[in-house]
Each structure stands twice: as C-alpha cells, then as structure tokens.
Coordinates of C-alpha atoms in Angstrom, one line a residue:
M211 CA -17.5 -30.5 7.1
F212 CA -14.4 -30.0 4.9
K213 CA -17.2 -28.5 2.2
R214 CA -18.2 -25.8 4.7
I215 CA -14.6 -25.2 5.8
L216 CA -14.0 -24.3 2.2
N217 CA -17.3 -22.2 1.7
F218 CA -15.8 -20.0 4.6
F219 CA -12.5 -19.5 3.3
K220 CA -13.6 -18.9 -0.1
K221 CA -16.5 -16.3 1.3
N222 CA -13.8 -14.9 3.8
L223 CA -10.8 -13.5 2.1
L224 CA -9.2 -12.0 5.5
A225 CA -9.4 -15.3 7.0
T226 CA -7.7 -16.6 3.7
V227 CA -4.9 -14.7 3.7
A228 CA -4.5 -15.7 7.5
L229 CA -4.0 -19.1 7.0
A230 CA -1.5 -17.9 3.8
V231 CA 0.6 -16.3 6.3
A232 CA 0.5 -19.4 8.8
L233 CA 1.0 -21.8 5.8
G234 CA 4.2 -19.5 4.9
I235 CA 5.8 -19.3 8.0
A236 CA 5.7 -22.9 8.7
L237 CA 6.4 -24.8 5.8
G238 CA 9.3 -22.6 5.3
Q239 CA 11.2 -24.2 8.2
F240 CA 11.6 -27.7 6.8
M241 CA 10.3 -27.5 2.8
P242 CA 12.9 -28.5 0.5
L243 CA 14.4 -25.5 -1.7
W244 CA 12.9 -27.3 -4.8
F245 CA 9.4 -26.9 -3.4
V246 CA 10.4 -23.3 -2.3
R247 CA 11.2 -22.8 -5.6
I248 CA 7.6 -23.3 -7.3
F249 CA 6.0 -21.3 -5.3
I250 CA 9.2 -18.2 -5.7
T251 CA 8.1 -18.7 -9.6
F252 CA 4.4 -18.7 -9.3
D253 CA 4.8 -15.6 -7.4
G254 CA 7.1 -13.9 -10.2
L255 CA 4.1 -14.8 -12.7
F256 CA 1.6 -13.2 -10.8
S257 CA 3.3 -10.5 -10.1
S258 CA 3.7 -10.1 -13.8
L259 CA 0.2 -10.6 -14.2
L260 CA -0.5 -7.8 -11.7
A261 CA 1.8 -5.1 -13.0
F262 CA -0.3 -5.6 -16.5
T263 CA -4.0 -5.7 -15.0
V264 CA -3.1 -2.3 -12.6
P265 CA -2.8 0.3 -14.9
L266 CA -6.3 -0.9 -16.5
L267 CA -7.7 -1.5 -13.1
I268 CA -6.6 2.9 -12.3
L269 CA -7.4 3.7 -16.1
A270 CA -10.9 1.8 -15.8
L271 CA -12.0 2.9 -12.8
I272 CA -10.8 6.7 -12.4
T273 CA -12.3 7.6 -15.9
S274 CA -15.4 5.7 -15.4
A275 CA -16.1 7.7 -12.2
I276 CA -15.0 10.9 -13.3
V277 CA -17.4 10.3 -16.4
E278 CA -20.3 8.8 -14.5
T279 CA -20.0 12.1 -12.3
D280 CA -20.9 14.9 -14.3
K281 CA -20.4 17.5 -11.1
G282 CA -17.9 17.7 -9.1
V283 CA -15.2 16.3 -10.2
G284 CA -12.4 18.7 -10.5
K285 CA -13.0 19.4 -6.6
M286 CA -12.6 15.4 -5.6
L287 CA -9.4 16.1 -7.7
I288 CA -8.3 18.8 -5.5
W289 CA -8.8 17.4 -2.4
T290 CA -8.1 13.9 -2.8
L291 CA -4.4 15.4 -4.2
S292 CA -4.3 18.1 -1.1
L293 CA -4.9 15.3 1.0
S294 CA -2.5 12.7 0.5
Y295 CA 0.0 15.1 -0.4
V296 CA -0.6 16.6 3.4
S297 CA -1.1 13.5 4.8
T298 CA 2.2 11.8 3.8
V299 CA 3.7 15.2 4.9
I300 CA 2.6 15.1 8.0
A301 CA 3.2 11.6 8.8
G302 CA 6.8 12.1 7.9
L303 CA 7.5 14.8 10.5
F304 CA 5.8 13.4 13.4
T305 CA 8.0 10.5 12.6
F306 CA 11.0 12.6 12.9
G307 CA 9.9 14.0 15.7
V308 CA 9.2 10.6 17.7
S309 CA 12.5 8.9 16.6
D310 CA 14.5 12.2 17.4
L311 CA 13.5 11.9 20.8
V312 CA 13.0 8.1 21.7
F313 CA 16.0 6.6 19.0
P314 CA 19.1 7.8 20.7
M315 CA 17.8 6.1 24.0
I316 CA 17.1 2.6 22.8
I317 CA 19.7 2.2 19.7
N318 CA 23.2 0.4 20.4
E319 CA 23.7 -2.4 18.3
Q320 CA 27.1 -2.2 16.6
V321 CA 27.3 -1.3 12.8
D322 CA 29.6 -4.1 12.0
S323 CA 27.0 -7.0 12.6
T324 CA 24.2 -5.2 11.2
V325 CA 26.1 -4.8 7.8
A326 CA 27.4 -8.3 8.2
L327 CA 23.5 -9.3 8.6
A328 CA 22.0 -7.1 6.2
E329 CA 24.9 -9.0 3.4
G330 CA 23.7 -11.9 4.1
V331 CA 19.8 -11.2 3.8
S332 CA 19.4 -13.0 0.2
S333 CA 20.0 -16.4 -1.5
A334 CA 21.2 -16.8 -4.8
A335 CA 19.7 -20.2 -4.6
L336 CA 16.0 -18.6 -4.1
V337 CA 15.1 -18.0 -8.0
P338 CA 12.6 -18.6 -10.0
Y339 CA 12.7 -21.6 -12.3
F340 CA 11.8 -19.7 -15.4
K341 CA 9.9 -16.4 -15.8
I342 CA 7.4 -15.2 -17.8
D343 CA 7.0 -10.9 -18.5
F344 CA 3.5 -9.1 -19.1
P345 CA 5.1 -6.1 -20.1
P346 CA 2.2 -3.4 -18.6
L347 CA 0.5 -0.7 -21.7
M348 CA 1.4 1.9 -19.5
D349 CA 2.9 2.6 -15.7
T350 CA 0.8 3.5 -13.3
M351 CA 1.3 7.2 -13.3
S352 CA 1.0 7.5 -17.2
A353 CA -2.4 5.1 -16.4
L354 CA -3.6 8.2 -13.9
L355 CA -2.3 10.7 -16.4
L356 CA -4.3 9.1 -19.6
S357 CA -7.8 8.5 -17.2
F358 CA -7.7 12.1 -16.2
I359 CA -7.3 13.1 -19.9
L360 CA -10.1 10.8 -21.4
G361 CA -12.6 11.4 -18.2
F362 CA -12.5 15.2 -18.9
A363 CA -12.6 15.0 -22.3
I364 CA -15.5 12.6 -22.5
L365 CA -17.3 15.4 -20.0
K366 CA -16.5 18.6 -22.3
Y367 CA -17.2 16.6 -25.6
N368 CA -20.0 14.6 -24.3
H369 CA -19.2 11.2 -26.0
H370 CA -21.9 8.8 -25.3
S371 CA -20.1 5.8 -27.0
I372 CA -16.9 6.0 -25.7
K373 CA -18.2 6.8 -22.1
S374 CA -20.2 3.1 -22.6
G375 CA -16.8 1.6 -23.5
V376 CA -14.8 2.9 -20.7
I377 CA -17.6 1.7 -18.7
E378 CA -17.7 -1.9 -20.0
L379 CA -14.2 -1.9 -19.7
K380 CA -14.3 -1.2 -16.1
D381 CA -16.7 -4.4 -15.9
V382 CA -13.8 -6.6 -18.1
V383 CA -11.3 -5.8 -15.5
M384 CA -13.0 -6.3 -12.2
M385 CA -14.1 -9.7 -13.8
I386 CA -10.8 -10.0 -14.3
I387 CA -9.8 -9.6 -10.5
N388 CA -12.4 -10.9 -9.1
S389 CA -12.6 -14.5 -11.3
I390 CA -8.5 -14.8 -11.0
I391 CA -6.2 -12.1 -9.4
L392 CA -8.6 -12.5 -5.9
P393 CA -9.1 -16.2 -6.3
L394 CA -4.8 -16.5 -6.7
L395 CA -4.0 -13.9 -4.4
P396 CA -3.5 -16.3 -1.4
I397 CA -1.3 -18.3 -3.3
Y398 CA 0.8 -15.4 -4.0
I399 CA 0.9 -14.0 -0.2
F400 CA 2.0 -18.0 0.6
G401 CA 5.1 -18.0 -1.5
M402 CA 6.5 -14.4 -0.3
F403 CA 5.9 -15.5 3.5
L404 CA 7.6 -19.1 2.5
K405 CA 10.6 -17.5 0.8
M406 CA 11.3 -14.8 3.5
T407 CA 11.2 -17.8 6.5
V408 CA 13.6 -20.3 4.6
S409 CA 15.9 -17.1 3.6
G410 CA 15.9 -16.0 7.2
E411 CA 14.8 -12.5 6.0
M412 CA 12.1 -12.1 9.3
N413 CA 14.5 -12.9 11.2
M414 CA 17.2 -10.9 10.5
V415 CA 14.8 -7.6 10.5
I416 CA 13.6 -8.8 14.6
K417 CA 17.4 -9.7 15.3
V418 CA 18.7 -6.1 14.1
Y419 CA 16.2 -3.5 14.6
S420 CA 13.8 -5.3 17.2
K421 CA 13.2 -2.2 19.3
V422 CA 13.3 0.4 16.5
I423 CA 10.2 -2.0 14.6
L424 CA 8.4 -1.6 17.6
V425 CA 8.3 1.8 18.2
M426 CA 7.4 1.9 14.4
I427 CA 4.3 -0.2 14.8
V428 CA 3.0 2.3 17.5
L429 CA 3.4 5.5 15.4
F430 CA 1.7 2.9 12.4
I431 CA -1.6 2.7 14.9
V432 CA -1.4 6.2 16.5
W433 CA -0.9 7.4 12.8
L434 CA -4.0 5.6 11.5
L435 CA -6.0 6.3 14.7
I436 CA -5.6 10.0 14.3
Q437 CA -6.4 9.8 10.2
Y438 CA -9.3 7.8 10.9
I439 CA -10.4 10.7 14.3
I440 CA -10.1 13.5 12.1
A441 CA -12.3 12.1 9.2
G442 CA -14.8 10.8 11.2
I443 CA -15.0 14.3 12.8
I444 CA -15.5 16.3 9.3
A445 CA -17.8 13.1 8.0
K446 CA -19.8 12.5 11.1
R447 CA -18.9 9.1 11.3
N448 CA -18.2 6.5 13.9
P449 CA -14.1 6.1 13.4
F450 CA -13.2 3.0 14.9
K451 CA -16.1 1.6 13.0
S452 CA -14.8 2.9 9.9
L453 CA -11.3 1.7 10.6
R454 CA -12.6 -1.6 11.2
T455 CA -14.5 -2.0 7.9
M456 CA -11.0 -1.7 6.1
F457 CA -9.1 -4.6 8.6
P458 CA -9.2 -7.1 5.6
A459 CA -7.7 -4.9 3.1
L460 CA -5.2 -4.1 6.1
F461 CA -4.1 -7.6 6.9
T462 CA -4.1 -8.2 3.0
A463 CA -1.4 -5.4 2.4
L464 CA 0.3 -6.6 5.4
A465 CA 0.9 -10.3 3.6
S466 CA 1.1 -9.1 0.2
S467 CA 3.6 -6.2 0.7
S468 CA 1.9 -4.3 -2.7
S469 CA -0.8 -2.0 -2.6
A470 CA -1.8 -3.1 -5.8
A471 CA -2.1 -6.6 -5.1
T472 CA -4.7 -5.9 -2.5
L473 CA -6.6 -2.7 -4.6
P474 CA -9.2 -5.3 -5.5
V475 CA -9.3 -5.9 -1.8
T476 CA -9.7 -2.2 -0.5
L477 CA -12.2 -1.4 -3.4
R478 CA -14.3 -4.3 -1.4
C479 CA -13.9 -2.8 1.8
A480 CA -14.3 1.0 0.7
N481 CA -17.6 0.3 -0.5
K482 CA -18.9 -1.1 2.7
M483 CA -18.7 2.1 4.3
G484 CA -21.5 3.9 2.7
V485 CA -19.7 5.9 0.3
R486 CA -21.0 7.4 -3.3
P487 CA -19.3 4.5 -5.6
N488 CA -18.1 7.5 -8.0
V489 CA -16.0 8.6 -4.9
V490 CA -14.6 4.9 -4.2
N491 CA -13.8 4.1 -7.9
F492 CA -12.1 7.5 -8.1
V493 CA -10.3 7.9 -4.4
I494 CA -9.6 4.8 -3.8
P495 CA -7.4 3.7 -7.0
M496 CA -5.7 7.5 -6.9
C497 CA -5.2 7.1 -3.4
A498 CA -3.3 3.3 -4.0
N499 CA -0.4 5.6 -6.1
I500 CA -0.4 8.7 -4.0
H501 CA -1.4 8.4 -1.0
L502 CA 1.6 7.0 0.8
S503 CA 1.6 8.3 4.6
G504 CA 2.8 4.3 6.1
A505 CA 6.1 4.2 3.4
S506 CA 6.9 8.3 5.0
I507 CA 6.2 6.6 8.5
R508 CA 9.0 3.7 7.4
T509 CA 11.5 5.5 5.4
V510 CA 11.6 8.4 7.7
A511 CA 12.2 6.1 11.1
L512 CA 14.6 3.6 9.4
A513 CA 16.7 7.1 8.0
V514 CA 17.0 8.3 11.2
A515 CA 17.7 4.8 13.3
T516 CA 20.5 4.0 10.2
M517 CA 22.3 7.4 10.9
L518 CA 21.8 7.2 14.7
M519 CA 24.0 3.6 13.9
Y520 CA 26.7 5.5 12.0
G521 CA 26.6 8.2 13.8
V522 CA 25.8 10.8 11.3
T523 CA 24.5 13.8 12.4
Y524 CA 21.3 15.6 11.4
N525 CA 18.7 17.8 12.6
F526 CA 15.0 19.0 11.9
S527 CA 15.4 22.1 8.9
L528 CA 17.5 18.4 6.8
Y529 CA 14.8 16.6 7.5
F530 CA 12.0 19.0 7.0
V531 CA 13.1 19.5 3.0
F532 CA 13.7 15.7 2.7
I533 CA 10.3 14.9 4.0
M534 CA 8.6 17.6 1.2
I535 CA 10.5 16.3 -1.8
F536 CA 9.9 12.8 -0.9
S537 CA 6.4 13.5 -0.8
I538 CA 6.3 14.4 -4.7
T539 CA 9.4 11.8 -5.7
V540 CA 7.4 8.9 -4.6
L541 CA 4.1 9.6 -6.5
A542 CA 6.1 8.3 -9.2
A543 CA 7.0 4.8 -7.4
P544 CA 5.1 2.1 -8.6
G545 CA 2.5 -0.2 -6.4
I546 CA 4.8 -3.1 -5.7
P547 CA 6.9 -4.0 -3.1
G548 CA 9.8 -2.3 -2.6
G549 CA 8.7 0.4 -5.2
V550 CA 9.0 3.6 -2.7
I551 CA 12.1 2.8 -1.9
M552 CA 13.6 2.4 -4.9
A553 CA 12.3 5.3 -6.3
A554 CA 13.6 7.5 -3.0
A555 CA 17.1 5.3 -2.6
G556 CA 18.9 8.5 -5.0
M557 CA 17.1 11.3 -2.9
I558 CA 18.4 9.8 0.7
Q559 CA 21.7 9.1 -1.0
S560 CA 22.2 13.3 -2.2
M561 CA 20.1 14.6 1.0
L562 CA 21.1 13.1 3.9
G563 CA 24.6 11.9 2.8
F564 CA 23.9 8.2 3.3
T565 CA 27.2 6.2 1.9
D566 CA 26.6 3.2 0.3
P567 CA 26.9 0.7 3.2
M568 CA 23.9 2.5 5.1
I569 CA 21.8 2.8 1.7
A570 CA 22.5 -0.8 1.1
I571 CA 20.9 -1.1 4.7
M572 CA 17.9 0.7 3.9
I573 CA 17.0 -1.1 1.1
T574 CA 17.0 -4.2 2.9
L575 CA 15.3 -3.0 5.3
S576 CA 12.9 -1.1 4.0
I577 CA 11.9 -4.2 1.6
A578 CA 11.7 -6.4 4.6
L579 CA 9.5 -3.6 6.5
D580 CA 7.0 -2.8 3.0
S581 CA 4.0 -4.5 4.2
L582 CA 3.8 -2.2 7.1
G583 CA 4.0 0.7 5.2
T584 CA 1.3 -0.6 3.0
A585 CA -1.2 -1.2 5.3
V586 CA -0.8 2.3 6.6
N587 CA -0.9 3.6 3.1
V588 CA -3.9 1.1 2.1
A589 CA -5.9 1.2 5.4
G590 CA -5.5 5.5 5.4
D591 CA -7.0 5.4 2.5
G592 CA -10.4 4.9 3.7
A593 CA -10.2 7.4 5.5
L594 CA -9.3 10.3 3.1
M595 CA -12.6 9.2 1.0
L596 CA -14.6 9.0 4.1
I597 CA -13.3 13.6 3.6
V598 CA -13.4 13.3 0.1
N599 CA -17.1 12.3 0.8
K600 CA -18.3 14.7 2.7
V601 CA -16.7 17.7 1.6
T602 CA -17.9 16.9 -2.1
A603 CA -21.5 15.7 -0.8
E604 CA -23.1 18.8 -2.0
D605 CA -21.5 18.8 -5.2
A606 CA -23.2 15.7 -5.8
G607 CA -26.5 17.3 -5.1
D608 CA -27.6 14.6 -2.3
D609 CA -26.6 13.8 1.4
S610 CA -24.2 11.0 0.7
L611 CA -24.5 9.3 4.0
K612 CA -28.6 9.5 4.1
A613 CA -28.3 8.1 0.3
A614 CA -26.1 5.1 1.3
G615 CA -28.3 4.4 4.0
V616 CA -25.6 4.5 6.4
E617 CA -25.9 5.1 10.4
N618 CA -23.0 7.0 12.5

C-alpha cells in the first residue's frame, strides 16, 4: 500500500506539489526555527542550481528548435515576440480599466497600518545556515540572444557537427532536468511555503489587501479564458481542454513563484497538446522570459491600489505610457521569484511618482503575490504556443493537428 502511494506521487507531479504546499503551511504553524532554516538553506542551494541550469536549458532548447526546423523559424520568432508583447500590454490595459472602476469602491484601509505590516513582514532569523553560489555562465537574455545567433548561423552555414553538438547538449540538459530538478522541486516548494507561514507573510497579504487580491484572482481567471478562447478559435482547438492540459504547470508555478522552476513542467504539459516539437522547444522557453501578462496584471493592480491608498492622483495616459514601457523593460527580468518587480521598481518610482514607503509596499506585496502572476504567465504560454503552431503550420509543410493526431 505504501509503495503504491509513493508510486502515485512519483508519477503525479501535480499531487506532489499540492502535498508539498499543504505540508509547508501545516508544519509552518509549529516547527522550530532550526528545522525551518534547514529548508531555507536547501532552497538557497536549489535556487542557485536552477539559476545555473535555466540559461543552458534556454540555449539548448531554442537553438535545437531552430536547427531542427529548416523552414518557418523567422516567422515563428516574429509571431512569438509580437504575441508576447501584445498580450502583456493588453493585459495591463485591461487591468487598469477594471482597477480604476472597482478599487475606489473597495479600498478603505489606513496607510499607517499598511506600512507597519509591510515593515514587519521579514525576519532576520529566517536565514540559511550557509550559502553556495553556482554563478550561471550567462543570464537568460544572453542565452536567448546566443541561441538565435547560433541557430541561424548553423542553418546558414550548414554546420552538421555543431548541429549534432547542440542536439546532444539538449539531451544532456533534459537529463539534468528530469533526474535532478524535477525530483527536488517539491522539496523546494515545501521550503518556500514553510518560510512564508513562519514569517507571517501570508497573513499580512490576506489582511491588508484581501479585497484587491480577490479582484486580481478574477482578473487572472478571465484573462486566461480570453487567451485560450482566442487561441482555440484560431487553432481550432477546444480552449477548455487545452487550458486543463496546462494545469500541472499552472499549479507548479503557483507553488514555486518561478517560471524557471516551472519550465520543465511547462514543457511536459505543452508536449501533451499535440503541437510540433520544434514549436514547443522554441516558444515555451522563449515565452518563459518574454510573456509576462500575469506580471502585468499583478503590477498594474497593485500600483493602482497603492496610489489610491496614499491619495495619489493618476490617469489613463500616465498608465498607458507606463504599461507600454513596462512590457519592454521587464524582458530583462530573470525567471525567478521577484524578478519582474525588481526590474521595474525604478520605473515605477520615476514614472508613477512612488515614494520610498510606497515602493517598499509595492515590492513586498509583489514578491508575496509573485506566484499568482507567474502562474498566469506560464499557463498563458500554452495559448500563445497554439497560435504560433497554427500560423506557422503551412511553413512546416504539414498540418500540425493531423500530424500530431489530436482531435478538437
């Protein structure tokens, strides 16, 4: 019986992640500090390993996707970039419209109490026993650029030996992901929720911005449905079935707050959607870095709420420019928890006029709620992938739906 349960969790990543979340919250209620610090230490080591691995994964997958596709790569790149940017911008504008309409009616918290709660959210005691850094060979944007240069150079000059090396690198990286990263991921998630529970961060978020969070959750759900309905119409797929296929990736991102940590799971889900493998290997890693519609929703909603709480005036033109530039600026954000808000913090201060206390609250809540935006980013990648797969099917020389044997 016990062996059967172990096998179930071994094969079912979603169940394993859910169990890790539940245990983290439950044990965080009474576990001693020394126990919590063990997992904080593990999470630091795992995050460092992940930061080292993700650029290699992006480089290997995108480069191999380019060299294994002799037609349609340029079109695939243009469509992926365009769809990611448009999705991020429209999500932000949509969020501003809803926030401007709803938040003035529901926000009535006092600024002083908010500041006090925000300042007390972190604890100096919650530190690892030791740290070991594994500096990545390059950052994610460098990996993206290098993958384009290598891929197109290999295609242009027809370097068969380099092409074989790239494909072998992909196999090695995927072996590391499947043998090390995925098995350790639930422990990492457990440690994150254990720390959040002990620090009281979850209670602070619920108490201070509970109504705002509820509106954000509705916005997240509506935006995902919009993306998949549009993708379903274009790709002639069942949108709800496609979205359901991405649930393991969505919940993994929700638990880990990291598009990087979720990337292996996202790839696994995407491969079940009947899309050409080269499209999966190209679009999913790329969108993990440039498709940030969920982060756009979270950032705009929290910014409007914070400005209302401090009595700061704003207008549509201000946010229109902010969202357009934000959607470009955050392309440099790493695929790790808190990456987007750290990349955009300076712009929020300069463009929206946030004071130091306001930006402190913004950063605190953005990091605390990072998992929500990350989950929408990751799940939405599947919708963009379906569109890219459809619009580039003719360039691939076949009908991708028939080739994949997938029914609507």
